[in-house]
Amino acid sequence: MPNYHFFLPFFFFSFSFICCSFNKHGGGVPLPALAMAQNTTIVHVGLVLDLEILAGKRSHASISMALDDFYASHPSYKTRLLIHSRDSKRNIIHAASAALDLLKNFQAQVILGPLTSPQAVFITDLGDKTQVPIVSFSVTSPSISPENTPYFVRTTVNDSSQVGAISSLVKSFGWREVVLVYENTEYGSGVIPYLVDAFQEIDARVPYRSLISPSANDDQLNEKLYKLMTMQTRVFVVHMRSSLASRLFLKAKEIGMMEEGYVWIMTDGIGNMIDSLDPRSIDAMQGAVAMRSYVPRSQTFANFTTRWKARFRLENPSSEPADPSVFELWAYDTVWALAMATEKAGVSNSSFRKLPGGDNSTDLGKLGISQNGPELLEALLSTRFKGLSGEFRLVNGQQQLSVFEIVNVIGKGARQIAFWTPKFEISKQFTSASPANLKTIIWPGDTITVSKGWEIPTNGKRLKIGVPVKNGFNELVKVVHDNTTNRTTVTGYCIDVFDAIMQSLPYAVPYDYLPFEIPGKNYTDLVYQVFLQKYDAVVGDVTIIAHRSNYVDFTLPYTESGVSMIALVKENKRRNMWIFLKPLTTNLWLGTLSFFFFTGCVVWLIEHRINPEFRGPPSQQLGIIFYFAFSTLVFAHRERLQSNLSRVVVVIWVFVVLILTSSYTASLTSMLTVQQLQPTVTDLTEILKNGEHIGYQYGSFVVDILRRVGFKDHQMMTYSTREEYKEALIKGSANGGVAAILDEIPYLKLFFSKYCTNFTMVGKTYKTDGFGFAFPLGSPLSRDVSRAILSVTESDMMLAIEKKWFGDMTSCPSESSKLSSSSLNFSSFSGLFLITGAVSVLALILFFTIYVYQNWNELRTVATESSVWTRTGAWIKHFDQRDLNSHTFRREGQMTMSNRKSKQESLRTASVPATPVFDGCQSPMSIQLTDMNCGTPEGMFSAELGIQSVETQTEDAPVRITELASAE
């Protein structure tokens, strides 16, 4: 807030003369006499207005009318306001002197007014010192706040409350830049910081502020407006008094700034007064949008309007008033609130209390302090009622308004297009959010087409486009200067892309290319020239990286992104006797051997109890496990499997073996027959570890990546052309060259387009954002160019530009095709191993489940053993036995019985005497061959070497009897 206190001595010096002037000329327009009841306390109220201007006369009419209406409605009140008006004559000194006169000569308990913020600065200081409330219904500047001056009461709306509505409007149309046009006064500058903060929250910039003096003449206004015309921004927010705004818009229309493409947004200081402006001013504002405090229309408001016009004509017979604005409503409500507060506070006298030790040499020191001030202030702040302007409610010493009207100046007045509230922001109804937030707006130039918010001025300068000048990779950017004609020609891939993009914009943008010498500098230096405003943009092979974006706004990238490394490839001529192991990696070899053994164990466990081929001594069984498993490698297994579970396991495993052997054969064949090309280095860490040199392009940011990795300056070599790249790589680090070159992928592609063989791209790719165009921070052109980049890159135009400068790169073989295939690893076959492993485990679980179920009684008997090791051994021993109930051994038993019967028949018919068999029932010498009736129903001979066995067959089961044979 400006410090005006040095004017006070002058005020007091001239105070006597001004007071005499007031007394001589009547002190302004007198208020009507009041009919007062008996025992009524008179409370003196001072009124300071600019009675020479229309706004002061309109406010005076509202105040006098409010005083009559209030006491006519409240005849029983014991207090009466007696208002003494003074004319400030539109002067700060007169306003302060008027307030001092009211305090000294009338001991005013409250001062109403003034109309303007500069006048209020002095009067609020007087109010704080004398504890007299200063109540203003028209001072809206946030620079004067009840927080800083506690005896200042604002019964109007703070200007800062509308910044949300203005920023929401700007955001809804996507404008990125706004120029502020405001008067150079306390009122004009007070809201500017709030507007700037609100625009920053929606990512909109304020590139310029135009300050206009209230006393500016027409030539000065034209000068300000012509300067705005030369700028790109076409969105203007105007904050000034309506009288100055009328002059500004008349001049703007005169020079052509109220045409299509311009956007004018006015604050409520102008919007609230539109209906009271003259027709010529309204005609000049056609298409502008304004904020306006919302006042609901009602029958009460209509009746007030009629009576107010009559009162205004009575006080100003020579003027025909327009409808009352919101300021007249606030003035009316303020008087009602003050009358209520005076009655509530119980003001009984209007005396001032002298301060002990006060300075009586000045009029201010003689005033003292109001005895009713604190109580009257508290009563006024707590007053609540329904007024003409809406709900009267003071919060923190000022009126609160939660609804703003957004209006469009059309025809003879303003048309409502939307509401704004803190809850719903912009909507057609302030009580709820609306899908279509705004009605159709008629913009300047009588168009409904929304301005993009900026334009290249036709009378402005052409854009200066900086382009890099360098020696190599001229396919991207090439600058040639003709000394004969002194003309500079700029060509290249980047230039053609930019030209195509600018031509695709819906508007014309004139520009010129200006060369920038890269040698001795780098691309960051070029980008920084835009920040220094030496260039309007930079076009070329400029990479989008983080630290550059601190100075400029980049468009979307138009090339492939990334940084990679190229190295020389050489044939791998190493051949050795162990090359057959190379097709598979170590982990795949070990994994395959493990699964061979695992599959053999699974098959052995399932077949051991039922298949004789999987039985025998431990060494034989171990051999069977390995032999059977590895014989599947060449499909030479001959063991006959008896269980369906083992058959399923083997079928799956054979399928896996088939794929493994096929892949192994193909890889080994490739290694033995195809030329083996290997890069000389594989990554940066290898080069750094070996202490070799690495190259990069001159002026590139790639050097920062190398330094982060750990390379020293003496290890890094700079090159400019593809030919230099090739020579350095062929020489190698040991012969004055480099082991590899690190560069961006677009440059590497250009290198491969010429040198397809003997080089390859290796190592990791470092992420970058590719090439982009650089514009100043906040430039609206960068957003439109980014949209155009998407359009051009998705069209055939981009392919034509690439073919023009890079040629047909499909003829060059890819880098991966020039290298030998790597060894097969375990992860390549992990799915197959997972399948065969899962099938084997499931088969094993199912087998043991069946085994335990069928032998549960015997296993439970074994489980009664006391020692764990004893039980375990018993279970293993039980598992090692043959499963006589299996179909394999049942079939074998039947075959054995049939063979024995055949032997019996052959023995009966033979001529060899049979050996008698002793059965214990008779003497051995008396037994005949036909005696088979002792102890058995039937008999059958079996002669063996020294042992005879008779096997009898009953209906239930075979019985074997072994007897001792007689020996000779």
Short mmCIF file of C-alpha atoms in Angstrom, two decimals, residues 455-659:
data_model
loop_
_atom_site.label_atom_id
_atom_site.label_comp_id
_atom_site.label_asym_id
_atom_site.label_seq_id
_atom_site.Cartn_x
_atom_site.Cartn_y
_atom_site.Cartn_z
CA GLU A 455 -1.70 -14.66 -33.74
CA ILE A 456 1.40 -13.71 -35.62
CA PRO A 457 0.96 -9.96 -36.07
CA THR A 458 0.73 -8.97 -39.72
CA ASN A 459 2.48 -5.73 -38.91
CA GLY A 460 4.96 -7.43 -36.61
CA LYS A 461 8.39 -8.92 -37.24
CA ARG A 462 8.98 -12.26 -38.97
CA LEU A 463 10.02 -15.13 -36.73
CA LYS A 464 13.76 -15.59 -36.40
CA ILE A 465 14.53 -19.32 -36.59
CA GLY A 466 17.99 -20.39 -35.48
CA VAL A 467 19.58 -23.36 -37.29
CA PRO A 468 22.91 -25.07 -36.45
CA VAL A 469 25.85 -24.87 -38.82
CA LYS A 470 28.22 -27.87 -38.71
CA ASN A 471 30.39 -30.04 -40.93
CA GLY A 472 28.92 -33.53 -40.82
CA PHE A 473 25.57 -35.28 -41.22
CA ASN A 474 24.36 -32.67 -43.68
CA GLU A 475 21.36 -34.83 -44.52
CA LEU A 476 19.76 -33.45 -41.34
CA VAL A 477 20.71 -29.78 -41.62
CA LYS A 478 22.86 -28.13 -44.27
CA VAL A 479 23.63 -24.41 -44.41
CA VAL A 480 25.29 -23.06 -47.57
CA HIS A 481 26.24 -19.43 -48.03
CA ASP A 482 26.68 -18.09 -51.56
CA ASN A 483 29.25 -15.29 -51.47
CA THR A 484 28.28 -14.13 -54.94
CA THR A 485 24.67 -13.43 -54.14
CA ASN A 486 25.22 -13.12 -50.38
CA ARG A 487 22.34 -15.50 -49.83
CA THR A 488 22.17 -18.33 -47.33
CA THR A 489 20.36 -21.54 -48.24
CA VAL A 490 19.18 -23.93 -45.52
CA THR A 491 18.19 -27.48 -46.46
CA GLY A 492 17.97 -30.89 -44.87
CA TYR A 493 15.62 -33.41 -43.34
CA CYS A 494 14.86 -31.28 -40.25
CA ILE A 495 14.21 -28.21 -42.41
CA ASP A 496 11.79 -30.06 -44.71
CA VAL A 497 9.91 -31.45 -41.71
CA PHE A 498 9.57 -27.99 -40.15
CA ASP A 499 8.43 -26.43 -43.44
CA ALA A 500 5.81 -29.16 -43.89
CA ILE A 501 4.55 -28.66 -40.34
CA MET A 502 4.30 -24.87 -40.66
CA GLN A 503 2.43 -25.24 -43.94
CA SER A 504 -0.08 -27.54 -42.27
CA LEU A 505 -1.02 -24.91 -39.66
CA PRO A 506 -4.41 -23.26 -40.21
CA TYR A 507 -2.75 -19.85 -40.32
CA ALA A 508 0.30 -18.33 -41.97
CA VAL A 509 3.49 -17.84 -39.98
CA PRO A 510 6.29 -15.88 -41.69
CA TYR A 511 9.79 -16.83 -40.63
CA ASP A 512 13.44 -16.66 -41.66
CA TYR A 513 16.30 -19.09 -41.00
CA LEU A 514 19.35 -17.62 -39.27
CA PRO A 515 22.56 -19.73 -39.05
CA PHE A 516 24.25 -20.43 -35.72
CA GLU A 517 27.85 -21.63 -35.79
CA ILE A 518 28.22 -24.80 -33.69
CA PRO A 519 32.06 -25.15 -33.78
CA GLY A 520 33.38 -23.85 -30.47
CA LYS A 521 29.91 -24.20 -28.91
CA ASN A 522 27.26 -26.87 -28.47
CA TYR A 523 23.57 -27.33 -29.03
CA THR A 524 22.71 -26.19 -25.50
CA ASP A 525 24.25 -22.83 -26.36
CA LEU A 526 22.01 -22.66 -29.41
CA VAL A 527 18.90 -23.47 -27.35
CA TYR A 528 19.86 -20.86 -24.79
CA GLN A 529 19.71 -18.18 -27.50
CA VAL A 530 15.93 -18.63 -27.54
CA PHE A 531 15.84 -17.96 -23.80
CA LEU A 532 17.89 -14.80 -24.44
CA GLN A 533 15.26 -13.79 -27.07
CA LYS A 534 17.84 -13.69 -29.84
CA TYR A 535 15.84 -16.33 -31.73
CA ASP A 536 12.11 -16.99 -31.76
CA ALA A 537 12.70 -20.72 -32.26
CA VAL A 538 15.40 -23.29 -33.04
CA VAL A 539 15.04 -25.86 -35.82
CA GLY A 540 17.51 -28.66 -36.45
CA ASP A 541 18.85 -31.86 -35.01
CA VAL A 542 18.26 -30.62 -31.44
CA THR A 543 17.58 -33.35 -28.90
CA ILE A 544 14.96 -32.91 -26.19
CA ILE A 545 16.70 -33.33 -22.84
CA ALA A 546 15.77 -32.30 -19.32
CA HIS A 547 18.08 -29.40 -18.57
CA ARG A 548 17.36 -27.71 -21.90
CA SER A 549 13.65 -27.65 -21.09
CA ASN A 550 14.42 -25.23 -18.27
CA TYR A 551 15.01 -22.53 -20.88
CA VAL A 552 12.62 -23.39 -23.73
CA ASP A 553 9.43 -25.27 -24.53
CA PHE A 554 10.02 -28.24 -26.83
CA THR A 555 7.47 -29.59 -29.24
CA LEU A 556 6.70 -33.28 -29.51
CA PRO A 557 9.61 -35.29 -30.99
CA TYR A 558 9.56 -36.03 -34.70
CA THR A 559 12.34 -38.66 -34.83
CA GLU A 560 13.18 -41.94 -33.15
CA SER A 561 14.69 -41.52 -29.70
CA GLY A 562 17.64 -43.08 -27.91
CA VAL A 563 21.44 -43.13 -27.71
CA SER A 564 23.34 -46.26 -28.64
CA MET A 565 26.82 -47.49 -29.58
CA ILE A 566 28.37 -48.77 -32.81
CA ALA A 567 31.42 -51.02 -32.97
CA LEU A 568 33.47 -52.89 -35.54
CA VAL A 569 32.59 -56.56 -36.13
CA LYS A 570 35.14 -59.26 -36.98
CA GLU A 571 34.88 -62.89 -38.00
CA ASN A 572 35.34 -65.34 -35.15
CA LYS A 573 37.76 -67.90 -36.61
CA ARG A 574 38.31 -69.80 -33.43
CA ARG A 575 37.55 -73.52 -34.03
CA ASN A 576 38.36 -76.20 -31.44
CA MET A 577 37.61 -79.79 -30.56
CA TRP A 578 34.99 -78.74 -28.00
CA ILE A 579 32.82 -76.74 -30.36
CA PHE A 580 30.10 -79.39 -30.07
CA LEU A 581 29.45 -78.05 -26.54
CA LYS A 582 28.84 -74.47 -27.69
CA PRO A 583 25.27 -74.82 -29.02
CA LEU A 584 24.01 -75.14 -25.46
CA THR A 585 24.92 -72.95 -22.55
CA THR A 586 26.24 -74.44 -19.32
CA ASN A 587 22.96 -74.03 -17.49
CA LEU A 588 21.11 -75.82 -20.31
CA TRP A 589 23.60 -78.69 -20.30
CA LEU A 590 23.28 -79.14 -16.54
CA GLY A 591 19.50 -78.81 -16.65
CA THR A 592 19.19 -81.39 -19.42
CA LEU A 593 21.42 -83.90 -17.59
CA SER A 594 19.44 -83.38 -14.40
CA PHE A 595 16.16 -84.07 -16.17
CA PHE A 596 17.64 -87.19 -17.83
CA PHE A 597 18.49 -88.61 -14.41
CA PHE A 598 15.20 -87.44 -12.87
CA THR A 599 13.12 -89.07 -15.63
CA GLY A 600 15.06 -92.34 -15.31
CA CYS A 601 14.48 -92.41 -11.53
CA VAL A 602 10.76 -91.79 -11.97
CA VAL A 603 10.42 -94.63 -14.51
CA TRP A 604 12.45 -96.99 -12.28
CA LEU A 605 10.32 -96.27 -9.20
CA ILE A 606 7.11 -96.95 -11.11
CA GLU A 607 8.34 -100.14 -12.89
CA HIS A 608 10.51 -101.70 -10.12
CA ARG A 609 7.78 -103.78 -8.37
CA ILE A 610 6.01 -104.98 -11.48
CA ASN A 611 8.63 -105.25 -14.24
CA PRO A 612 11.40 -107.96 -14.08
CA GLU A 613 13.56 -105.89 -16.43
CA PHE A 614 13.87 -103.22 -13.73
CA ARG A 615 14.88 -105.68 -10.99
CA GLY A 616 18.15 -107.27 -10.00
CA PRO A 617 21.24 -106.32 -7.97
CA PRO A 618 21.63 -102.63 -7.01
CA SER A 619 24.42 -102.02 -9.51
CA GLN A 620 22.29 -103.44 -12.30
CA GLN A 621 19.31 -101.32 -11.27
CA LEU A 622 21.46 -98.13 -11.18
CA GLY A 623 22.72 -98.93 -14.65
CA ILE A 624 19.18 -99.46 -15.84
CA ILE A 625 18.23 -95.97 -14.60
CA PHE A 626 21.00 -94.23 -16.55
CA TYR A 627 20.86 -96.50 -19.57
CA PHE A 628 17.12 -96.21 -20.03
CA ALA A 629 17.09 -92.41 -19.58
CA PHE A 630 19.98 -91.66 -21.93
CA SER A 631 18.91 -94.21 -24.51
CA THR A 632 15.86 -92.01 -25.15
CA LEU A 633 18.30 -89.42 -26.55
CA VAL A 634 18.64 -91.57 -29.68
CA PHE A 635 15.31 -93.36 -29.15
CA ALA A 636 17.15 -96.69 -28.54
CA HIS A 637 15.44 -97.79 -25.29
CA ARG A 638 14.26 -101.42 -25.55
CA GLU A 639 12.94 -102.09 -22.05
CA ARG A 640 9.26 -102.92 -22.16
CA LEU A 641 7.23 -100.72 -19.82
CA GLN A 642 4.37 -102.32 -17.89
CA SER A 643 2.74 -99.27 -16.19
CA ASN A 644 0.65 -96.69 -18.01
CA LEU A 645 2.06 -94.01 -15.70
CA SER A 646 5.63 -94.64 -16.81
CA ARG A 647 4.51 -94.72 -20.43
CA VAL A 648 2.98 -91.22 -20.12
CA VAL A 649 6.18 -89.93 -18.49
CA VAL A 650 8.37 -91.39 -21.24
CA VAL A 651 6.16 -90.09 -24.07
CA ILE A 652 6.36 -86.50 -22.77
CA TRP A 653 10.10 -86.81 -22.16
CA VAL A 654 10.73 -88.16 -25.66
CA PHE A 655 8.89 -85.13 -27.08
CA VAL A 656 11.18 -82.82 -25.08
CA VAL A 657 14.25 -84.75 -26.22
CA LEU A 658 13.13 -84.46 -29.83
CA ILE A 659 12.94 -80.65 -29.61
#
